[in-house]
Short mmCIF file of C-alpha atoms in Angstrom, two decimals:
data_model
loop_
_atom_site.label_atom_id
_atom_site.label_comp_id
_atom_site.label_asym_id
_atom_site.label_seq_id
_atom_site.Cartn_x
_atom_site.Cartn_y
_atom_site.Cartn_z
CA UNK A 108 26.57 -18.60 3.75
CA UNK A 109 26.09 -15.05 4.99
CA UNK A 110 24.50 -12.58 2.60
CA UNK A 111 25.83 -9.04 2.33
CA UNK A 112 22.29 -7.73 1.71
CA UNK A 113 20.80 -9.43 4.76
CA UNK A 114 20.40 -7.19 7.81
CA UNK A 115 20.17 -10.28 10.01
CA UNK A 116 23.43 -11.76 8.65
CA UNK A 117 25.18 -8.39 8.98
CA UNK A 118 23.95 -8.10 12.56
CA UNK A 119 25.22 -11.62 13.40
CA UNK A 120 28.60 -10.94 11.79
CA UNK A 121 29.10 -7.59 13.52
CA UNK A 122 27.94 -8.86 16.93
CA UNK A 123 30.16 -11.97 16.79
CA UNK A 124 33.16 -10.01 15.46
CA UNK A 125 32.87 -7.28 18.09
CA UNK A 126 32.30 -9.73 20.94
CA UNK A 127 35.12 -12.04 19.84
CA UNK A 128 37.51 -9.09 19.59
CA UNK A 129 36.59 -7.91 23.09
CA UNK A 130 36.95 -11.43 24.51
CA UNK A 131 40.37 -11.92 22.89
CA UNK A 132 41.61 -8.52 24.09
CA UNK A 133 40.36 -9.18 27.64
CA UNK A 134 41.88 -12.69 27.65
CA UNK A 135 45.28 -11.42 26.45
CA UNK A 136 45.27 -8.76 29.15
CA UNK A 137 44.19 -11.28 31.80
CA UNK A 138 46.81 -13.87 30.77
CA UNK A 139 49.61 -11.31 30.73
CA UNK A 140 48.48 -9.96 34.10
CA UNK A 141 48.60 -13.48 35.59
CA UNK A 142 51.99 -14.13 34.02
CA UNK A 143 53.44 -10.85 35.22
CA UNK A 144 52.02 -11.39 38.70
CA UNK A 145 53.53 -14.88 38.99
CA UNK A 146 56.97 -13.76 37.80
CA UNK A 147 56.80 -10.68 39.99
CA UNK A 148 56.27 -12.91 43.04
CA UNK A 149 59.23 -15.07 41.98
CA UNK A 150 61.54 -12.08 41.42
CA UNK A 151 60.51 -10.54 44.75
CA UNK A 152 61.27 -13.83 46.49
CA UNK A 153 64.67 -14.13 44.80
CA UNK A 154 65.49 -10.49 45.59
CA UNK A 155 64.59 -11.00 49.24
CA UNK A 156 66.79 -14.10 49.46
CA UNK A 157 69.68 -12.30 47.75
CA UNK A 158 69.39 -9.39 50.19
CA UNK A 159 69.58 -11.78 53.17
CA UNK A 160 72.65 -13.53 51.79
CA UNK A 161 74.38 -10.29 50.79
CA UNK A 162 73.86 -8.83 54.27
CA UNK A 163 75.53 -11.85 55.94
CA UNK A 164 79.12 -11.69 57.22
CA UNK A 165 81.90 -11.59 54.64
CA UNK A 166 83.48 -14.82 55.98
CA UNK A 167 80.20 -16.60 55.38
CA UNK A 168 79.97 -15.24 51.87
CA UNK A 169 83.53 -16.33 51.05
CA UNK A 170 82.66 -19.97 51.81
CA UNK A 171 79.31 -19.69 49.99
CA UNK A 172 78.17 -22.65 47.95
CA UNK A 173 74.97 -24.50 47.44
CA UNK A 174 74.73 -25.57 51.06
CA UNK A 175 75.66 -22.21 52.50
CA UNK A 176 72.07 -21.08 51.96
CA UNK A 177 70.31 -21.14 55.30
CA UNK A 178 66.94 -22.86 54.77
CA UNK A 179 65.33 -20.45 57.22
CA UNK A 180 65.95 -17.64 54.70
CA UNK A 181 63.93 -19.25 51.88
CA UNK A 182 60.53 -20.73 51.36
CA UNK A 183 62.04 -23.32 49.06
CA UNK A 184 63.98 -26.12 50.75
CA UNK A 185 64.61 -28.36 47.73
CA UNK A 186 68.28 -27.94 46.58
CA UNK A 187 67.33 -29.07 43.09
CA UNK A 188 64.96 -26.14 42.81
CA UNK A 189 67.39 -23.39 43.84
CA UNK A 190 71.15 -22.82 43.58
CA UNK A 191 73.17 -20.10 45.31
CA UNK A 192 76.65 -19.14 44.08
CA UNK A 193 79.07 -16.19 43.90
CA UNK A 194 79.50 -14.83 40.37
CA UNK A 195 82.02 -12.35 38.99
CA UNK A 196 80.54 -10.00 36.34
CA UNK A 197 82.81 -7.19 35.24
CA UNK A 198 80.58 -5.45 32.74
CA UNK A 199 77.34 -5.42 34.72
CA UNK A 200 78.03 -2.50 37.03
CA UNK A 201 76.51 -2.26 40.47
CA UNK A 202 72.89 -3.12 39.50
CA UNK A 203 70.50 -6.00 40.08
CA UNK A 204 69.69 -8.10 36.98
CA UNK A 205 67.57 -11.12 36.10
CA UNK A 206 68.25 -13.68 33.36
CA UNK A 207 66.30 -16.59 31.88
CA UNK A 208 68.08 -19.76 30.83
CA UNK A 209 67.28 -23.28 29.69
CA UNK A 210 69.20 -26.52 30.37
CA UNK A 211 68.13 -30.10 29.74
CA UNK A 212 64.64 -28.91 28.81
CA UNK A 213 64.40 -27.19 32.16
CA UNK A 214 63.83 -23.46 32.49
CA UNK A 215 65.56 -21.31 35.09
CA UNK A 216 65.45 -17.75 36.36
CA UNK A 217 68.62 -16.24 37.87
CA UNK A 218 69.18 -13.09 39.92
CA UNK A 219 72.53 -11.32 40.16
CA UNK A 220 72.65 -9.19 43.31
CA UNK A 221 75.78 -7.01 43.87
CA UNK A 222 77.92 -7.36 47.01
CA UNK A 223 78.72 -3.96 48.51
CA UNK A 224 82.27 -4.76 49.78
CA UNK A 225 83.29 -6.92 46.80
CA UNK A 226 83.36 -5.04 43.48
CA UNK A 227 82.20 -7.06 40.45
CA UNK A 228 81.04 -9.83 42.77
CA UNK A 229 77.37 -10.83 42.79
CA UNK A 230 75.20 -13.21 44.70
CA UNK A 231 73.67 -15.49 42.02
CA UNK A 232 70.50 -17.32 42.92
CA UNK A 233 69.06 -19.59 40.22
CA UNK A 234 65.58 -21.04 40.52
CA UNK A 235 63.96 -23.76 38.43
CA UNK A 236 60.75 -22.31 36.95
CA UNK A 237 59.78 -25.26 34.76
CA UNK A 238 56.68 -25.98 36.85
CA UNK A 239 55.69 -22.30 36.65
CA UNK A 240 56.09 -22.41 32.86
CA UNK A 241 53.94 -25.55 32.69
CA UNK A 242 51.32 -23.81 34.83
CA UNK A 243 51.30 -20.81 32.49
CA UNK A 244 50.89 -23.11 29.48
CA UNK A 245 47.88 -24.74 31.16
CA UNK A 246 46.41 -21.32 31.94
CA UNK A 247 46.94 -20.27 28.30
CA UNK A 248 45.25 -23.45 27.04
CA UNK A 249 42.31 -23.00 29.38
CA UNK A 250 41.93 -19.35 28.37
CA UNK A 251 41.95 -20.40 24.72
CA UNK A 252 39.28 -23.05 25.34
CA UNK A 253 37.18 -20.55 27.28
CA UNK A 254 37.52 -18.05 24.41
CA UNK A 255 36.39 -20.58 21.79
CA UNK A 256 33.48 -21.64 24.00
CA UNK A 257 32.46 -18.02 24.60
CA UNK A 258 32.60 -17.20 20.87
CA UNK A 259 30.46 -20.24 20.10
CA UNK A 260 27.92 -19.19 22.76
CA UNK A 261 27.93 -15.63 21.40
CA UNK A 262 27.30 -16.97 17.90
CA UNK A 263 24.39 -19.03 19.18
CA UNK A 264 23.03 -16.03 21.09
CA UNK A 265 23.44 -13.78 18.03
CA UNK A 266 21.44 -16.26 15.93
CA UNK A 267 18.72 -16.37 18.57
CA UNK A 268 18.70 -12.59 19.08
CA UNK A 269 18.64 -11.83 15.34
CA UNK A 270 15.75 -14.23 14.88
CA UNK A 271 13.87 -12.49 17.70
CA UNK A 272 14.60 -9.05 16.19
CA UNK A 273 13.28 -9.95 12.72
CA UNK A 274 10.20 -11.69 14.13
CA UNK A 275 8.05 -8.50 13.94
CA UNK A 276 9.14 -8.03 10.31
CA UNK A 277 8.14 -11.59 9.50
CA UNK A 278 4.84 -11.08 11.28
CA UNK A 279 4.15 -7.92 9.29
CA UNK A 280 5.23 -9.66 6.08
CA UNK A 281 2.86 -12.58 6.70
CA UNK A 282 -0.04 -10.22 7.43
CA UNK A 283 0.63 -8.18 4.31
CA UNK A 284 1.02 -11.33 2.19
CA UNK A 285 -2.41 -12.57 3.31
CA UNK A 286 -4.10 -9.31 2.32
CA UNK A 287 -5.76 -8.56 -1.00
CA UNK A 288 -8.19 -5.97 -2.31
CA UNK A 289 -11.09 -7.95 -0.82
CA UNK A 290 -9.46 -8.51 2.57
CA UNK A 291 -7.67 -5.51 4.05
CA UNK A 292 -7.07 -5.61 7.78
CA UNK A 293 -5.59 -2.96 10.06
CA UNK A 294 -2.50 -4.11 11.99
CA UNK A 295 -2.66 -3.93 15.78
CA UNK A 296 0.37 -1.72 16.47
CA UNK A 297 0.04 -2.17 20.25
CA UNK A 298 1.35 -5.73 19.89
CA UNK A 299 4.45 -4.54 18.03
CA UNK A 300 7.71 -3.49 19.75
CA UNK A 301 8.16 0.25 20.18
CA UNK A 302 10.71 0.41 17.37
CA UNK A 303 8.28 -1.13 14.88
CA UNK A 304 5.19 0.88 15.84
CA UNK A 305 5.96 3.76 13.40
CA UNK A 306 6.29 1.17 10.62
CA UNK A 307 3.01 -0.44 11.64
CA UNK A 308 1.30 2.97 11.73
CA UNK A 309 2.61 3.77 8.23
CA UNK A 310 1.36 0.43 6.93
CA UNK A 311 -2.06 1.09 8.50
CA UNK A 312 -2.23 4.47 6.75
CA UNK A 313 -1.37 2.78 3.48
CA UNK A 314 -4.02 0.11 4.09
CA UNK A 315 -6.60 2.80 4.81
CA UNK A 316 -5.71 4.59 1.58
CA UNK A 317 -5.99 1.32 -0.33
CA UNK A 318 -9.37 0.66 1.28
CA UNK A 319 -10.58 4.12 0.28
CA UNK A 320 -9.22 3.65 -3.23
CA UNK A 321 -10.77 0.19 -3.66
CA UNK A 322 -14.14 1.35 -2.31
CA UNK A 323 -14.11 4.46 -4.48
CA UNK A 324 -13.22 2.39 -7.54
CA UNK A 325 -16.05 0.00 -6.84
CA UNK A 326 -18.41 2.90 -6.34
CA UNK A 327 -17.07 4.49 -9.53
CA UNK A 328 -17.63 1.36 -11.62
CA UNK A 329 -21.13 0.85 -10.24
CA UNK A 330 -21.94 4.51 -10.79
CA UNK A 331 -20.48 4.50 -14.30
CA UNK A 332 -22.51 1.43 -15.24
CA UNK A 333 -25.67 3.03 -13.85
CA UNK A 334 -25.01 6.41 -15.47
CA UNK A 335 -24.39 4.83 -18.87
CA UNK A 336 -27.18 2.26 -18.63
CA UNK A 337 -29.93 4.81 -17.93
CA UNK A 338 -29.43 7.03 -21.03
CA UNK A 339 -29.04 3.94 -23.21
CA UNK A 340 -32.34 2.63 -21.92
CA UNK A 341 -33.97 6.01 -22.61
CA UNK A 342 -32.57 6.10 -26.15
CA UNK A 343 -33.75 2.58 -26.82
CA UNK A 344 -37.25 3.39 -25.54
CA UNK A 345 -37.44 6.51 -27.73
CA UNK A 346 -36.35 4.54 -30.77
CA UNK A 347 -38.85 1.75 -30.07
CA UNK A 348 -41.69 4.29 -29.64
CA UNK A 349 -40.69 6.00 -32.88
CA UNK A 350 -40.79 2.68 -34.74
CA UNK A 351 -44.19 1.55 -33.48
CA UNK A 352 -45.99 3.48 -36.22
CA UNK A 353 -45.25 5.92 -39.00
CA UNK A 354 -44.77 9.49 -37.82
CA UNK A 355 -44.05 12.87 -39.28
CA UNK A 356 -40.51 13.70 -40.27
CA UNK A 357 -40.32 16.30 -37.52
CA UNK A 358 -40.97 13.61 -34.87
CA UNK A 359 -38.10 11.48 -36.17
CA UNK A 360 -35.81 14.52 -36.30
CA UNK A 361 -36.78 15.44 -32.75
CA UNK A 362 -36.04 11.90 -31.57
CA UNK A 363 -32.67 11.88 -33.34
CA UNK A 364 -31.72 15.26 -31.87
CA UNK A 365 -32.69 14.06 -28.40
CA UNK A 366 -30.63 10.90 -28.87
CA UNK A 367 -27.65 12.93 -30.14
CA UNK A 368 -27.83 15.13 -27.04
CA UNK A 369 -27.88 12.03 -24.87
CA UNK A 370 -24.89 10.65 -26.77
CA UNK A 371 -23.03 13.93 -26.21
CA UNK A 372 -23.76 13.72 -22.49
CA UNK A 373 -22.49 10.13 -22.44
CA UNK A 374 -19.34 11.18 -24.28
CA UNK A 375 -18.70 13.84 -21.63
CA UNK A 376 -19.15 11.23 -18.93
CA UNK A 377 -16.79 8.82 -20.66
CA UNK A 378 -14.31 11.68 -20.98
CA UNK A 379 -14.52 12.25 -17.23
CA UNK A 380 -13.98 8.56 -16.59
CA UNK A 381 -10.91 8.64 -18.84
CA UNK A 382 -9.75 11.67 -16.87
CA UNK A 383 -9.70 9.46 -13.78
CA UNK A 384 -7.27 7.13 -15.53
CA UNK A 385 -5.07 10.04 -16.56
CA UNK A 386 -5.11 11.35 -13.01
CA UNK A 387 -4.03 7.98 -11.64
CA UNK A 388 -1.14 8.11 -14.08
CA UNK A 389 -0.28 11.61 -12.84
CA UNK A 390 0.14 10.18 -9.33
CA UNK A 391 3.33 8.53 -10.60
CA UNK A 392 4.66 11.88 -11.79
CA UNK A 393 8.06 12.65 -10.28
CA UNK A 394 7.76 15.36 -7.60
CA UNK A 395 9.69 18.54 -8.44
CA UNK A 396 10.52 21.70 -6.52
CA UNK A 397 8.39 24.71 -7.47
CA UNK A 398 7.51 28.10 -6.06
CA UNK A 399 3.88 27.42 -5.19
CA UNK A 400 2.99 31.12 -4.91
CA UNK A 401 4.28 31.80 -8.42
CA UNK A 402 2.53 28.65 -9.67
CA UNK A 403 -0.73 29.74 -8.04
CA UNK A 404 -0.56 33.23 -9.56
CA UNK A 405 -0.02 31.75 -13.03
CA UNK A 406 -3.09 29.55 -12.61
CA UNK A 407 -5.15 32.51 -11.38
CA UNK A 408 -4.27 34.43 -14.55
CA UNK A 409 -5.73 31.58 -16.61
CA UNK A 410 -8.85 31.37 -14.45
CA UNK A 411 -9.36 35.14 -14.74
CA UNK A 412 -9.85 34.79 -18.48
CA UNK A 413 -12.45 32.05 -17.95
CA UNK A 414 -14.28 34.17 -15.38
CA UNK A 415 -14.42 37.20 -17.68
CA UNK A 416 -15.99 35.07 -20.39
CA UNK A 417 -18.76 34.29 -17.86
CA UNK A 418 -18.99 37.98 -16.87
CA UNK A 419 -17.55 37.26 -13.44
CA UNK A 420 -14.50 38.51 -11.54
CA UNK A 421 -11.66 36.75 -9.73
CA UNK A 422 -10.07 38.49 -6.74
CA UNK A 423 -6.65 37.18 -5.59
CA UNK A 424 -5.30 37.71 -2.07
CA UNK A 425 -2.03 35.78 -1.78
CA UNK A 426 -0.22 36.50 1.51
CA UNK A 427 3.20 34.75 1.20
CA UNK A 428 5.69 36.13 -1.32
CA UNK A 429 7.10 32.70 -2.08
CA UNK A 430 6.73 29.13 -0.88
CA UNK A 431 9.10 26.44 -2.12
CA UNK A 432 7.59 22.97 -2.23
CA UNK A 433 8.44 19.56 -3.64
CA UNK A 434 5.22 18.30 -5.16
CA UNK A 435 3.41 17.03 -8.28
CA UNK A 436 2.09 20.05 -10.23
CA UNK A 437 -0.36 18.06 -12.38
CA UNK A 438 -2.30 16.87 -9.34
CA UNK A 439 -2.34 20.40 -7.91
CA UNK A 440 -3.84 21.67 -11.17
CA UNK A 441 -6.60 19.02 -10.93
CA UNK A 442 -7.63 20.31 -7.49
CA UNK A 443 -7.39 24.05 -8.18
CA UNK A 444 -9.06 23.78 -11.57
CA UNK A 445 -12.00 21.86 -10.16
CA UNK A 446 -12.53 24.27 -7.27
CA UNK A 447 -12.27 27.39 -9.45
CA UNK A 448 -14.48 25.98 -12.23
CA UNK A 449 -17.15 25.07 -9.67
CA UNK A 450 -16.88 28.54 -8.15
CA UNK A 451 -17.32 30.15 -11.58
CA UNK A 452 -20.21 27.82 -12.37
CA UNK A 453 -22.20 28.54 -9.21
CA UNK A 454 -21.42 32.25 -8.87
CA UNK A 455 -24.08 34.46 -10.51
CA UNK A 456 -23.17 36.94 -13.24
CA UNK A 457 -21.19 39.99 -12.13
CA UNK A 458 -20.30 38.10 -8.96
CA UNK A 459 -16.82 37.59 -7.46
CA UNK A 460 -14.69 34.52 -6.88
CA UNK A 461 -12.10 35.14 -4.17
CA UNK A 462 -8.85 33.15 -4.02
CA UNK A 463 -6.84 33.52 -0.80
CA UNK A 464 -3.64 31.88 0.45
CA UNK A 465 -1.86 32.19 3.78
CA UNK A 466 0.96 30.35 5.55
CA UNK A 467 1.37 29.30 9.18
CA UNK A 468 3.30 26.71 11.18
CA UNK A 469 0.96 23.92 10.06
CA UNK A 470 1.34 24.55 6.34
CA UNK A 471 -0.19 26.47 3.43
CA UNK A 472 -3.95 27.09 3.19
CA UNK A 473 -5.61 27.99 -0.13
CA UNK A 474 -9.26 29.16 -0.08
CA UNK A 475 -11.58 29.50 -3.12
CA UNK A 476 -14.81 31.33 -2.20
CA UNK A 477 -17.83 31.79 -4.47
CA UNK A 478 -21.11 33.67 -4.15
CA UNK A 479 -23.41 30.80 -5.05
CA UNK A 480 -26.34 29.28 -3.17
CA UNK A 481 -24.15 27.16 -0.90
CA UNK A 482 -24.07 23.39 -0.33
CA UNK A 483 -25.73 20.73 1.78
CA UNK A 484 -22.95 19.88 4.21
CA UNK A 485 -24.73 16.72 5.39
CA UNK A 486 -24.12 14.97 2.05
CA UNK A 487 -20.98 13.26 0.78
CA UNK A 488 -19.89 15.84 -1.76
CA UNK A 489 -16.83 13.85 -2.88
CA UNK A 490 -18.71 10.69 -3.92
CA UNK A 491 -18.66 9.96 -7.69
CA UNK A 492 -21.68 10.82 -9.87
CA UNK A 493 -23.25 13.02 -7.19
CA UNK A 494 -24.85 16.17 -8.59
CA UNK A 495 -26.35 18.97 -6.54
CA UNK A 496 -28.52 21.87 -7.65
CA UNK A 497 -29.64 22.35 -11.23
CA UNK A 498 -26.13 22.37 -12.76
CA UNK A 499 -25.20 19.78 -15.39
CA UNK A 500 -22.13 17.56 -15.31
CA UNK A 501 -20.99 14.01 -14.72
CA UNK A 502 -20.51 14.54 -10.98
CA UNK A 503 -16.88 13.40 -10.99
CA UNK A 504 -15.03 16.68 -10.43
CA UNK A 505 -14.89 16.62 -6.64
CA UNK A 506 -14.23 12.89 -6.69
CA UNK A 507 -11.15 13.53 -8.86
CA UNK A 508 -10.06 16.40 -6.62
CA UNK A 509 -10.29 14.20 -3.52
CA UNK A 510 -8.19 11.45 -5.15
CA UNK A 511 -5.55 14.01 -6.19
CA UNK A 512 -5.42 15.46 -2.66
CA UNK A 513 -5.00 12.00 -1.13
CA UNK A 514 -2.12 11.29 -3.50
CA UNK A 515 -0.41 14.56 -2.50
CA UNK A 516 -0.93 14.02 1.21
CA UNK A 517 -3.07 17.17 1.22
CA UNK A 518 -6.54 17.79 2.62
CA UNK A 519 -9.55 19.39 0.96
CA UNK A 520 -12.84 20.50 2.51
CA UNK A 521 -16.07 22.18 1.41
CA UNK A 522 -18.36 24.22 3.64
CA UNK A 523 -20.71 27.16 3.52
CA UNK A 524 -19.36 30.65 4.06
CA UNK A 525 -20.13 32.37 7.34
CA UNK A 526 -19.48 35.95 6.19
CA UNK A 527 -21.76 35.82 3.14
CA UNK A 528 -23.75 33.51 0.91
CA UNK A 529 -21.69 30.97 -0.98
CA UNK A 530 -19.25 28.12 -0.56
CA UNK A 531 -15.62 28.05 0.57
CA UNK A 532 -13.34 25.30 -0.75
CA UNK A 533 -10.12 24.75 1.20
CA UNK A 534 -6.88 23.09 0.08
CA UNK A 535 -4.42 22.44 2.91
CA UNK A 536 -0.81 21.42 2.18
CA UNK A 537 0.88 20.27 5.43
CA UNK A 538 4.36 21.62 6.09
CA UNK A 539 5.69 18.11 6.83
CA UNK A 540 5.18 17.31 3.15
CA UNK A 541 6.69 20.54 1.90
CA UNK A 542 9.51 22.93 2.68
CA UNK A 543 9.65 26.70 2.87
#
């Protein structure tokens, strides 16, 4: 039974229906052409015979009967096949006419050809066309058999062709079904038909993103275990040392304060890890249309307050007046907030953080520039739990920003400034993902 949801079944049905319709139309036209051609030959022959008889002498016409027909005037010599008579037809006028008749299960075709010198008198030639009718019936039967055979062959071909067309889909399905988080393999798109190569390329991009996600999650779990295990070991060692012998109260208080500080640091780290979970939930946020320039200016106003509290200044240079996009605002906030907070953190007091944005054919570029000491561009700055310089933190900010950018289809980079000391963080939103 054909399924309405199946592309293959729909393809088979449409191909067979269209082909069968064309075959039937062509066969009807062909059969009628053959039929018309046969009867046209017969009528031409009868007309020619009638002209010969009508042009004969009047005395010959007056004695006309079946045997008056000169055999040399006709290609048919069998009297049972053709009859020639004189007919009187008052209401016909002076025109040639043809009539079909049937007697004793035999079919006949008659011509009535007017005589010029005898008003209302016509030469009537009647021909037995039973054999012609039988021939046409055989032609019709053969055409019908050929049609049924052709439709059956088309159905078989449609089944074969549809199976061949869905083969790449089945191949892709089998490859995807055999994959898991421990075995992710890139599909060789060169072996796919041209029509399926874009699909294969999209699947490969998805596989690459899954590989990055799985590897980053593994690295995150290993890093989290290491980051939590180390302070716990330090706390345990401090407690064991404090319990070896009696000490002054101040020593115990100092140990407890140190342990409390370590616990606070661990809580911050756990908070950052929970933030990863919240960010992954934000990736399922429904994209909405926003004016990104207006959104960016609103965020800059919030960051300006934070900068003033640190005795620093934010300078905004936003080139486009508006830029409509369909995106996920929560993920954008993750990226911008991380970049600006890092810029505020590393910029010295009374320094400036510059936020620029400009638009071109490729998309929208947002730059956050600080006046800090710069970065080591040879290191993986987006790996989890990586800290650089003497600043505190869990080392998850850039890792979160990279995950958010990947989810948006955006690109982020970090490099040292060329015009001055400091770092420039870039967020690039491709135009193919957004609309002006």
